Coordinates of C-alpha atoms in Angstrom, one line a residue:
Chain A
M1 CA 19.9 163.0 53.5
S2 CA 18.2 160.9 55.5
H3 CA 14.7 162.9 54.8
A4 CA 13.8 161.8 51.2
T5 CA 10.6 159.9 52.1
T6 CA 8.6 162.9 52.5
N7 CA 7.5 164.0 48.9
K8 CA 3.6 162.4 49.2
T9 CA 2.0 165.4 52.0
T10 CA 1.0 167.4 49.0
A11 CA -2.3 165.2 48.6
P12 CA -4.5 167.0 51.4
G13 CA -5.6 164.5 53.8
S14 CA -8.9 162.4 53.7
R15 CA -9.7 162.7 57.2
P16 CA -10.8 165.7 59.1
Q17 CA -7.8 168.3 59.9
P18 CA -9.5 171.0 57.9
E19 CA -7.1 173.4 59.8
V20 CA -4.2 172.7 59.2
D21 CA -2.7 173.1 55.9
R22 CA -0.1 171.2 55.0
R23 CA 1.5 172.4 52.7
P24 CA 3.8 174.8 53.4
L25 CA 5.5 172.4 54.7
A26 CA 5.5 170.4 52.3
R27 CA 7.1 171.9 49.8
R28 CA 9.9 173.2 52.8
R29 CA 10.6 169.6 52.9
R30 CA 10.9 169.6 49.0
N31 CA 12.6 172.4 48.8
R32 CA 15.7 170.7 50.9
V33 CA 15.8 167.8 49.5
L34 CA 16.5 169.7 46.3
L35 CA 19.2 171.3 48.0
Q36 CA 20.5 168.5 48.8
V37 CA 20.6 167.4 45.3
G38 CA 21.7 170.4 43.7
C39 CA 24.5 170.1 46.6
I40 CA 25.5 166.2 45.5
V41 CA 25.5 167.4 41.4
I42 CA 27.8 170.3 41.7
T43 CA 29.8 168.1 44.3
L44 CA 29.8 165.3 42.2
F45 CA 31.2 167.5 39.2
M46 CA 34.0 169.5 41.8
A47 CA 34.9 166.5 43.2
L48 CA 35.2 162.8 40.6
P49 CA 38.2 164.5 38.6
I50 CA 39.9 165.2 41.8
Y51 CA 39.6 161.2 43.1
L52 CA 40.0 160.0 39.0
I53 CA 43.6 162.2 38.6
A54 CA 44.1 160.2 41.9
L55 CA 43.0 157.1 41.4
S56 CA 44.7 157.6 38.2
A57 CA 48.1 158.2 39.3
T58 CA 47.6 155.0 42.2
S59 CA 47.0 152.5 39.7
S60 CA 49.1 151.0 38.3
R61 CA 50.7 150.9 34.5
A62 CA 48.8 147.5 34.2
A63 CA 45.9 148.7 35.6
L64 CA 45.7 151.9 33.2
Q65 CA 45.8 149.6 30.1
T66 CA 42.6 147.7 30.7
F67 CA 39.7 149.4 29.6
P68 CA 37.5 149.8 30.3
L69 CA 39.4 151.0 33.3
S70 CA 37.9 150.3 36.7
F71 CA 36.0 152.8 38.9
I72 CA 37.1 151.6 42.2
P73 CA 40.3 151.9 43.7
N74 CA 41.3 148.0 43.3
N75 CA 44.5 147.9 42.2
F76 CA 47.0 150.0 44.8
S77 CA 49.9 150.8 43.2
L78 CA 52.3 153.3 44.3
E79 CA 54.4 152.3 41.1
T80 CA 53.4 155.2 37.9
M81 CA 54.4 157.7 41.4
Q82 CA 57.5 156.4 41.9
T83 CA 58.7 156.3 38.0
F84 CA 57.4 159.5 37.1
L85 CA 59.0 160.8 40.5
Q86 CA 61.9 159.2 39.3
S87 CA 61.8 161.0 35.5
T88 CA 64.6 162.6 35.0
G89 CA 64.4 166.5 36.4
I90 CA 61.0 165.9 38.7
L91 CA 62.8 165.8 41.9
P92 CA 65.2 168.8 41.0
G93 CA 61.5 170.2 39.8
L94 CA 59.8 169.4 42.7
I95 CA 62.4 170.6 44.8
N96 CA 63.2 174.1 42.7
S97 CA 59.0 174.7 42.9
V98 CA 59.5 174.1 46.3
Q99 CA 62.2 176.7 46.6
V100 CA 60.3 179.6 44.1
G101 CA 57.8 179.2 46.2
I102 CA 58.8 180.0 49.7
F103 CA 62.0 183.1 48.5
T104 CA 58.6 184.3 46.9
L105 CA 56.3 184.0 49.5
L106 CA 59.1 186.4 51.6
L107 CA 60.3 188.9 49.4
S108 CA 56.7 190.0 48.8
L109 CA 55.9 190.0 52.1
I110 CA 59.1 191.8 52.8
I111 CA 58.4 194.2 49.9
G112 CA 54.3 194.0 50.3
V113 CA 53.6 194.0 54.3
P114 CA 55.1 197.4 54.5
A115 CA 53.5 198.7 51.7
G116 CA 50.1 197.2 52.5
Y117 CA 50.6 198.3 56.5
A118 CA 50.8 202.1 54.7
V119 CA 48.0 201.9 52.2
A120 CA 45.8 201.1 55.4
R121 CA 47.4 204.0 57.8
F122 CA 48.0 206.7 55.9
A123 CA 46.8 208.6 53.3
F124 CA 49.7 210.3 51.6
P125 CA 49.1 212.3 48.3
G126 CA 49.8 209.5 45.9
R127 CA 47.7 206.7 47.3
D128 CA 44.7 206.9 44.6
P129 CA 47.7 206.6 42.2
Y130 CA 49.6 204.3 43.4
Q131 CA 46.2 201.6 43.9
L132 CA 45.6 202.3 40.9
F133 CA 49.4 201.3 39.3
L134 CA 48.2 198.4 41.6
L135 CA 45.6 196.9 39.9
F136 CA 46.9 197.7 36.8
T137 CA 50.1 195.3 36.9
R138 CA 47.7 192.7 38.2
A139 CA 46.1 192.9 34.8
L140 CA 48.9 192.9 32.7
P141 CA 49.0 189.0 31.1
I142 CA 52.1 186.8 32.7
V143 CA 53.1 186.7 29.2
V144 CA 53.9 190.3 28.7
L145 CA 56.7 189.7 31.4
S146 CA 58.2 187.4 30.9
V147 CA 59.4 187.6 27.7
P148 CA 61.7 190.8 27.7
L149 CA 61.9 189.2 31.2
A150 CA 64.5 186.4 29.4
Q151 CA 66.1 188.5 27.4
L152 CA 66.7 191.2 30.0
F153 CA 68.1 187.8 32.1
L154 CA 69.8 186.8 29.8
Q155 CA 72.4 189.6 29.2
T156 CA 72.2 189.7 33.0
G157 CA 73.1 186.7 34.1
L158 CA 70.0 185.2 35.8
Y159 CA 68.4 183.8 33.5
D160 CA 67.5 180.2 34.1
S161 CA 67.8 180.6 38.3
A162 CA 65.3 180.1 40.3
L163 CA 66.4 183.3 41.1
A164 CA 64.9 184.6 37.9
V165 CA 61.9 182.9 38.7
V166 CA 61.3 184.3 42.3
L167 CA 61.7 187.9 40.8
L168 CA 58.7 187.3 38.0
H169 CA 56.8 184.8 41.3
T170 CA 57.4 188.5 43.1
A171 CA 56.7 191.3 40.8
L172 CA 53.2 189.4 39.8
A173 CA 51.9 188.1 43.4
L174 CA 52.9 191.7 45.2
P175 CA 49.7 193.6 43.5
T176 CA 47.6 190.5 45.7
T177 CA 50.1 190.4 49.1
I178 CA 49.9 194.7 49.8
L179 CA 45.5 194.8 49.2
I180 CA 45.5 191.7 50.6
T181 CA 47.8 192.6 53.7
S182 CA 46.3 196.4 53.9
S183 CA 43.0 195.3 53.8
V184 CA 43.7 192.9 57.3
F185 CA 45.8 196.0 58.6
L186 CA 42.4 197.9 58.0
G187 CA 41.3 195.2 60.0
V188 CA 42.9 195.9 63.4
P189 CA 41.7 199.2 64.9
R190 CA 43.3 202.0 64.7
D191 CA 43.1 202.6 68.8
V192 CA 44.4 200.1 69.4
E193 CA 47.4 200.5 67.8
E194 CA 47.2 204.4 68.9
A195 CA 46.6 203.2 73.0
A196 CA 50.2 201.8 72.2
R197 CA 52.0 204.8 71.3
I198 CA 50.2 206.8 74.5
F199 CA 51.6 203.7 76.6
G200 CA 55.0 205.1 75.1
C201 CA 55.9 203.1 72.3
S202 CA 57.6 203.8 69.3
P203 CA 55.3 203.5 65.9
V204 CA 57.4 200.8 65.5
Q205 CA 57.1 199.2 68.6
A206 CA 53.5 200.0 68.0
F207 CA 53.6 198.4 65.6
L208 CA 55.8 195.2 66.2
K209 CA 53.4 194.1 69.2
V210 CA 50.8 195.1 69.2
V211 CA 49.2 195.3 65.9
M212 CA 51.3 192.5 63.8
P213 CA 50.4 189.9 66.9
M214 CA 46.7 191.0 65.5
A215 CA 47.9 190.9 61.6
I216 CA 49.0 187.8 61.2
P217 CA 46.5 185.4 60.9
G218 CA 45.4 187.0 57.7
I219 CA 48.7 187.9 56.5
A220 CA 49.5 183.8 56.4
A221 CA 47.0 183.5 54.7
A222 CA 48.5 186.1 51.9
S223 CA 51.5 184.4 52.2
I224 CA 50.2 180.8 51.3
F225 CA 47.9 181.8 49.0
T226 CA 51.1 183.7 47.5
F227 CA 53.0 179.9 48.0
V228 CA 50.1 178.7 45.6
M229 CA 49.9 180.9 42.5
S230 CA 54.0 180.3 42.5
W231 CA 53.2 176.8 42.7
N232 CA 50.9 177.2 39.6
E233 CA 52.2 179.2 37.5
V234 CA 53.6 177.9 34.4
L235 CA 54.4 180.3 31.4
G236 CA 56.7 181.7 33.3
A237 CA 58.7 179.5 34.7
S238 CA 58.6 177.7 31.5
I239 CA 59.8 181.3 29.7
L240 CA 62.6 181.9 32.0
T241 CA 64.0 178.4 32.8
L242 CA 65.8 175.8 31.0
N243 CA 67.5 173.3 33.0
Q244 CA 66.8 174.7 36.6
R245 CA 62.9 174.4 35.9
T246 CA 59.9 174.2 38.4
L247 CA 57.3 171.3 38.2
P248 CA 55.1 172.4 36.4
A249 CA 57.6 173.9 33.7
Q250 CA 59.4 170.7 33.8
V251 CA 55.8 168.8 33.7
L252 CA 54.6 170.6 30.7
S253 CA 57.4 171.2 28.9
S254 CA 58.1 167.3 27.9
L255 CA 54.2 166.8 27.7
A256 CA 53.8 165.8 24.2
E257 CA 56.5 163.1 25.1
S258 CA 55.5 162.0 28.0
P259 CA 53.0 158.5 28.2
L260 CA 49.7 159.3 29.8
A261 CA 50.7 158.0 34.1
Y262 CA 53.6 160.6 33.4
R263 CA 50.5 162.9 33.4
F264 CA 48.8 162.1 35.2
A265 CA 51.0 161.4 38.4
G266 CA 52.0 164.8 37.0
G267 CA 48.9 166.2 37.1
F268 CA 47.9 164.7 40.9
L269 CA 51.6 166.3 42.0
L270 CA 50.5 169.0 41.4
V271 CA 46.7 169.2 42.7
I272 CA 47.7 167.6 46.0
P273 CA 48.6 171.4 47.2
A274 CA 45.5 172.3 45.9
L275 CA 43.8 170.0 49.0
I276 CA 45.6 171.6 51.7
F277 CA 45.9 174.9 50.7
I278 CA 42.1 175.1 50.9
F279 CA 40.8 173.4 53.2
F280 CA 43.7 175.8 56.1
M281 CA 42.2 178.9 54.1
R282 CA 38.2 177.5 53.2
R283 CA 37.5 179.6 56.2
Y284 CA 39.5 182.5 55.7
L285 CA 38.7 182.9 51.5
T286 CA 35.8 185.1 51.5
N287 CA 37.5 187.1 53.8
M288 CA 40.6 187.7 51.3
W289 CA 38.7 188.0 48.6
G290 CA 35.4 189.7 49.6
S291 CA 38.1 192.5 51.1
T292 CA 40.5 192.4 48.4
I293 CA 38.2 193.1 45.0
R294 CA 37.4 196.5 46.9
Chain B
M1 CA 54.2 204.8 35.6
A2 CA 53.7 207.9 37.4
A3 CA 55.7 206.8 40.0
P4 CA 55.9 209.6 42.9
D5 CA 60.0 209.9 43.6
A6 CA 61.8 208.1 46.1
P7 CA 62.5 209.1 49.2
A8 CA 65.9 210.2 49.1
A9 CA 64.6 213.4 50.6
A10 CA 62.8 211.7 53.6
K11 CA 62.5 214.3 56.5
P12 CA 63.2 213.1 60.2
R13 CA 59.1 212.7 61.1
P14 CA 57.6 215.2 63.6
A15 CA 58.0 213.6 66.9
A16 CA 54.1 215.1 67.8
P17 CA 51.9 211.7 68.4
R18 CA 49.4 214.4 69.7
G19 CA 49.4 215.5 66.4
R20 CA 47.5 214.6 63.2
P21 CA 49.1 211.0 62.8
R22 CA 47.7 211.3 59.6
R23 CA 49.9 214.6 58.6
S24 CA 53.2 212.9 60.2
G25 CA 52.8 209.9 58.6
T26 CA 53.4 210.9 54.7
S27 CA 57.3 209.9 54.2
A28 CA 56.7 207.5 56.5
A29 CA 54.3 206.3 53.5
M30 CA 56.5 206.9 50.7
L31 CA 59.7 205.0 52.8
L32 CA 56.8 202.6 52.8
I33 CA 55.7 202.1 49.4
A34 CA 59.3 202.7 47.9
P35 CA 60.7 199.3 47.9
S36 CA 57.4 198.2 45.8
I37 CA 57.7 200.8 43.9
I38 CA 60.9 200.3 43.2
F39 CA 60.5 197.0 42.7
M40 CA 57.8 196.8 40.3
T41 CA 59.0 199.5 37.9
L42 CA 62.5 197.3 37.6
L43 CA 60.2 194.7 36.3
F44 CA 56.9 195.7 35.5
G45 CA 58.4 199.0 33.8
W46 CA 61.3 197.9 32.1
P47 CA 60.1 194.5 30.9
M48 CA 57.2 196.7 29.3
V49 CA 59.5 198.7 27.2
S50 CA 62.0 196.6 26.1
G51 CA 58.7 194.0 24.9
I52 CA 57.6 196.8 22.8
L53 CA 61.3 197.3 21.1
Q54 CA 61.3 193.6 20.8
A55 CA 58.1 193.6 19.3
F56 CA 59.1 195.9 16.6
G57 CA 62.5 194.8 16.3
G58 CA 64.2 193.9 13.5
P59 CA 67.6 193.2 12.2
E60 CA 67.3 196.6 10.3
G61 CA 65.3 199.1 13.0
L62 CA 61.8 199.4 13.2
T63 CA 60.1 196.9 11.3
T64 CA 56.3 195.3 11.5
A65 CA 57.8 191.8 9.7
N66 CA 57.6 190.2 13.4
F67 CA 53.5 190.8 12.9
S68 CA 53.4 189.7 9.9
R69 CA 55.0 187.3 10.4
M70 CA 52.4 186.6 13.7
A71 CA 49.5 186.4 11.3
Q72 CA 49.9 184.4 8.7
D73 CA 51.1 181.3 10.6
P74 CA 48.0 179.5 10.3
Y75 CA 47.9 178.8 14.1
F76 CA 46.9 182.3 14.7
W77 CA 43.7 183.3 13.8
S78 CA 42.3 179.7 14.9
S79 CA 43.6 180.6 18.0
V80 CA 42.8 183.8 18.4
G81 CA 39.4 182.2 17.4
N82 CA 38.8 179.6 19.8
T83 CA 40.2 181.9 23.2
L84 CA 37.4 184.2 21.7
L85 CA 35.1 181.2 21.2
L86 CA 35.9 180.2 24.9
I87 CA 35.2 183.7 26.7
V88 CA 32.3 184.1 24.9
V89 CA 30.7 180.9 25.8
M90 CA 32.9 180.1 29.4
I91 CA 31.7 183.0 30.8
P92 CA 27.7 182.7 30.9
I93 CA 28.2 179.4 32.4
Q94 CA 30.5 180.0 34.9
F95 CA 28.9 183.3 36.3
V96 CA 25.2 181.3 36.5
L97 CA 26.9 177.8 38.4
A98 CA 28.7 180.2 41.2
L99 CA 25.7 182.4 41.5
S100 CA 23.6 179.0 41.6
M101 CA 26.6 176.8 43.7
A102 CA 26.8 180.4 46.3
L103 CA 23.1 180.5 46.6
L104 CA 22.6 176.7 47.4
I105 CA 25.7 177.4 50.0
R106 CA 23.4 180.4 51.1
A107 CA 20.5 177.9 52.1
N108 CA 23.1 175.9 54.4
P109 CA 21.7 173.3 53.6
R110 CA 23.0 170.1 56.1
G111 CA 27.0 170.0 55.0
S112 CA 28.0 172.9 54.1
S113 CA 31.0 173.4 55.5
V114 CA 32.5 170.6 53.3
Y115 CA 30.7 171.7 50.2
F116 CA 32.4 174.8 50.3
Y117 CA 35.3 172.9 50.8
I118 CA 35.7 170.4 47.7
W119 CA 33.4 173.3 45.9
A120 CA 36.4 176.2 46.2
I121 CA 39.1 173.7 45.9
P122 CA 39.8 174.1 42.2
L123 CA 40.6 177.6 43.2
A124 CA 43.6 176.4 43.6
V125 CA 44.3 174.6 41.0
S126 CA 46.6 175.6 37.7
D127 CA 45.7 175.3 34.1
L128 CA 48.0 173.0 33.4
A129 CA 46.9 170.5 36.9
A130 CA 43.1 170.9 35.7
G131 CA 43.9 170.1 31.5
L132 CA 45.9 166.7 33.5
V133 CA 42.8 166.3 35.4
W134 CA 40.1 166.1 33.1
L135 CA 42.9 164.2 30.8
T136 CA 42.5 161.3 32.6
V137 CA 38.7 160.9 31.5
F138 CA 39.2 162.9 28.2
T139 CA 41.2 160.4 27.0
D140 CA 40.8 158.0 24.3
R141 CA 40.7 155.3 26.7
G142 CA 39.8 157.3 29.7
Y143 CA 37.0 157.4 32.2
L144 CA 34.3 158.9 29.9
N145 CA 35.0 156.1 26.9
S146 CA 35.2 153.3 30.3
V147 CA 31.6 154.4 31.1
L148 CA 30.3 153.9 27.1
A149 CA 31.7 151.4 26.7
S150 CA 30.6 149.7 30.2
V151 CA 26.7 150.7 29.0
G152 CA 27.5 148.9 25.3
L153 CA 28.7 152.5 23.1
E154 CA 30.9 153.4 20.5
P155 CA 33.8 154.9 22.4
V156 CA 34.9 158.6 20.9
S157 CA 38.2 159.9 20.7
W158 CA 37.1 163.3 22.6
L159 CA 40.4 165.4 21.7
A160 CA 41.4 164.3 18.1
Y161 CA 42.0 166.8 15.9
D162 CA 39.8 166.3 13.4
N163 CA 36.8 166.4 16.0
Y164 CA 36.8 170.3 17.2
A165 CA 33.0 170.6 19.3
S166 CA 34.4 168.0 21.2
M167 CA 37.4 169.1 21.5
F168 CA 36.3 172.3 22.9
M169 CA 34.0 170.8 24.7
A170 CA 36.7 169.5 26.8
V171 CA 38.8 172.6 27.3
L172 CA 35.1 174.1 28.1
I173 CA 34.4 171.7 30.6
A174 CA 37.8 171.7 32.6
E175 CA 38.0 175.1 32.1
V176 CA 34.5 175.5 34.3
W177 CA 35.1 173.4 37.0
R178 CA 38.4 174.8 37.7
A179 CA 37.6 178.8 37.2
T180 CA 33.8 178.7 37.9
S181 CA 35.3 178.3 42.4
L182 CA 36.9 182.0 42.0
V183 CA 33.7 183.2 41.0
F184 CA 32.0 181.5 43.2
V185 CA 34.3 182.5 46.3
I186 CA 33.8 186.3 45.3
V187 CA 30.3 185.6 44.9
V188 CA 29.7 184.3 48.6
A189 CA 31.6 187.0 50.0
G190 CA 29.9 189.9 48.1
L191 CA 26.2 187.9 49.3
Q192 CA 27.6 187.7 53.2
S193 CA 27.7 191.8 53.3
I194 CA 23.9 191.3 51.6
P195 CA 21.9 191.8 55.0
K196 CA 19.0 188.7 54.7
D197 CA 16.8 191.3 56.4
Y198 CA 16.0 192.8 52.3
E199 CA 15.5 189.2 50.5
E200 CA 12.8 188.0 54.3
A201 CA 11.3 191.8 54.1
A202 CA 11.1 191.0 49.9
G203 CA 9.0 187.8 50.7
V204 CA 7.2 189.0 53.7
F205 CA 5.4 191.4 51.0
G206 CA 4.6 188.1 48.2
A207 CA 8.5 188.5 46.1
G208 CA 9.0 184.6 45.1
F209 CA 12.5 183.2 44.7
W210 CA 13.2 184.2 41.0
D211 CA 11.3 188.2 42.2
R212 CA 13.8 187.9 45.3
L213 CA 16.7 187.9 43.0
W214 CA 16.5 189.6 40.3
H215 CA 15.0 192.6 42.1
V216 CA 16.6 191.7 45.3
T217 CA 19.8 190.0 45.6
L218 CA 21.1 190.3 41.7
P219 CA 21.8 194.0 42.3
L220 CA 22.9 193.8 45.2
L221 CA 25.0 191.7 44.1
R222 CA 26.2 193.9 41.4
P223 CA 29.9 195.2 43.2
S224 CA 31.5 191.3 42.8
L225 CA 29.5 190.6 40.2
Q226 CA 31.7 193.2 37.8
T227 CA 35.1 192.4 40.0
A228 CA 35.0 188.9 39.2
L229 CA 33.1 189.4 35.9
I230 CA 36.7 191.9 35.0
L231 CA 39.2 189.3 36.9
R232 CA 38.0 186.4 35.0
T233 CA 37.9 187.8 31.6
I234 CA 41.3 189.0 31.6
L235 CA 42.3 185.6 33.3
A236 CA 40.5 183.8 30.8
F237 CA 42.6 185.6 27.7
Q238 CA 45.6 183.6 30.0
T239 CA 45.0 180.5 29.8
F240 CA 46.7 178.2 27.7
A241 CA 47.7 174.6 29.5
V242 CA 44.5 173.0 30.1
A243 CA 44.1 173.1 25.8
L244 CA 47.8 172.0 25.3
A245 CA 47.4 169.0 28.5
L246 CA 44.5 168.7 27.3
T247 CA 44.8 168.3 23.2
G248 CA 48.4 169.4 22.2
Q249 CA 48.9 171.2 20.3
N250 CA 45.4 170.3 18.0
F251 CA 43.2 173.3 20.0
P252 CA 46.1 176.1 19.6
L253 CA 45.0 179.7 22.6
V254 CA 47.1 182.8 22.1
V255 CA 49.5 182.5 24.6
G256 CA 50.1 178.8 24.7
E257 CA 51.0 180.3 20.7
T258 CA 53.4 182.4 22.6
Y259 CA 54.7 179.6 24.9
R260 CA 55.3 178.1 21.3
W261 CA 56.8 180.7 19.4
Y262 CA 59.3 181.6 22.3
T263 CA 59.7 177.8 23.0
G264 CA 59.6 175.7 20.2
L265 CA 60.3 177.9 17.3
Q266 CA 62.8 180.3 19.5
D267 CA 61.8 183.6 18.3
A268 CA 61.4 186.1 20.4
N269 CA 60.4 188.8 18.4
V270 CA 57.5 187.1 17.0
A271 CA 56.6 185.8 21.4
S272 CA 57.8 189.7 22.0
A273 CA 54.4 190.8 19.5
L274 CA 52.2 188.0 20.5
A275 CA 53.0 189.1 24.1
L276 CA 51.9 192.6 23.4
V277 CA 48.7 192.0 21.8
V278 CA 47.6 189.9 24.7
M279 CA 48.3 193.1 26.7
A280 CA 46.3 195.2 24.7
V281 CA 43.1 192.8 24.9
S282 CA 43.8 193.1 27.9
M283 CA 43.5 196.2 28.8
V284 CA 41.1 197.3 26.4
T285 CA 39.0 194.9 28.3
A286 CA 39.7 195.8 31.4
V287 CA 39.7 199.4 30.7
G288 CA 36.3 199.0 28.5
Y289 CA 35.1 196.9 31.8
L290 CA 36.2 199.8 34.5
K291 CA 34.9 203.2 32.7
L292 CA 31.6 200.6 31.9
L293 CA 31.9 200.4 35.8
R294 CA 31.9 204.4 37.1
D295 CA 29.9 205.3 34.3
Q296 CA 27.2 203.7 36.0
S297 CA 28.4 204.0 39.8
E298 CA 28.0 207.4 38.5
A299 CA 24.9 207.1 37.7
A300 CA 23.8 206.2 40.6
R301 CA 23.9 208.8 42.5

């Protein structure tokens, strides 16, 4: 941001230096400045709301009552967050959310990684319909599944359990897991695997000892993505549970009768994993999306 | 669902590593994908069938009463209108914004990795959380009105039910904020696969910025843009918690109506009918886009 002083070079110098045309240089400098300005404006749009909810959630109740609100954190207090965490259902909801996320992650890995490997490595008959089937299920809205599943779970006694939500979230995450893992496996050269086979590994050994270590980072990215998807999902979780709500479902169901401070604290708590997730995943994001979308 | 048969008859794998590895893998592949097919069929196929039955189900046999109850509900048509209006206005804004963001990042400004991180954060923010985040801005005694008050203007009730335009704006901004990141990341990925040479060549031949964008970058980016378009449109039909968090019931959206019918009014049949409508629209959109895609890629050959 330090090169903001160079806007006036457009006027050709009056001293006798005719050979040097300074305009391209000036244009380039101006473009660099405009580039920074554009970036800063967009960054403000993206970051300011997060700053504001963090500010709200860490202000005391009294500070939230004042008007106009202060944009500077001079009333730091954990009171709002504490009150929120002590409200009915929030702590169990938090635990449920983490539980559901982890089990969703595990289940979709157990089912999804083999399938992703098969799609990446074998040209089996029915591979194209299978991939189309996966894409199709990804286009199904959550609500289409959750209402009938609720009825089904009511009959089978699974209703209002963490397992019910895990099953739904796994169904939603599985297509993405399979597509991402298959693209991860595509990135592991086939030669490496074949070399391992030649040196006497069984297919399973070759997979576990050679392919898996190379695929782990990509698969980790996929699974963290699954966790975040489950953490964020609210509609299915609210429809499938009554007492065993996940955190978003708990916040959603008490939205109408809750004070503003409660909502801000809830919003902030819901945003925190996003900050962490994107921080660790930022290098993988484009690869992940770039290769999944094909 | 055209699920291939489960590999009940999985033959013992021919133990000839020198043979063609691709052919020997068929039964292994079937074994590997079988769990996912069984799982998906149970959790997608079954609910779909029972959902359709439920939507047409009544006390005495099949009926369309659920659909007429749905359509007679005063919230239904406004929720349809709101959803469509939101999508039509939001998607162009998102694509222009995401494209600008991707081009800015590609110009590699100082601090671009910090920018990328911040711009990608909303990607992992749920629509409920996004609604709550922007509630701090738009609520009556929130930050926007604080700014207005400090410059001496009257505060506005942005989210009041009789203030449709500002309510729509608030939901729109929150959704643009949340969901543009997804398009942004997809476009950045698409840009990475385009060699810079093309643009540089066009630049050498005298093409200006807009010419290069329009005639070189955008055509090469088309596959990414199309995928992003399909994904965003389908996901946009599912938006509801943003509006619920910001406006309560004042700005109904279709999926939010499903939620209301199921949890609030405790009518699973009408909720299923609504879910079917959402599914039908999503499917039609997806198939439409895919057809469009395929036609174009075939014409290009």
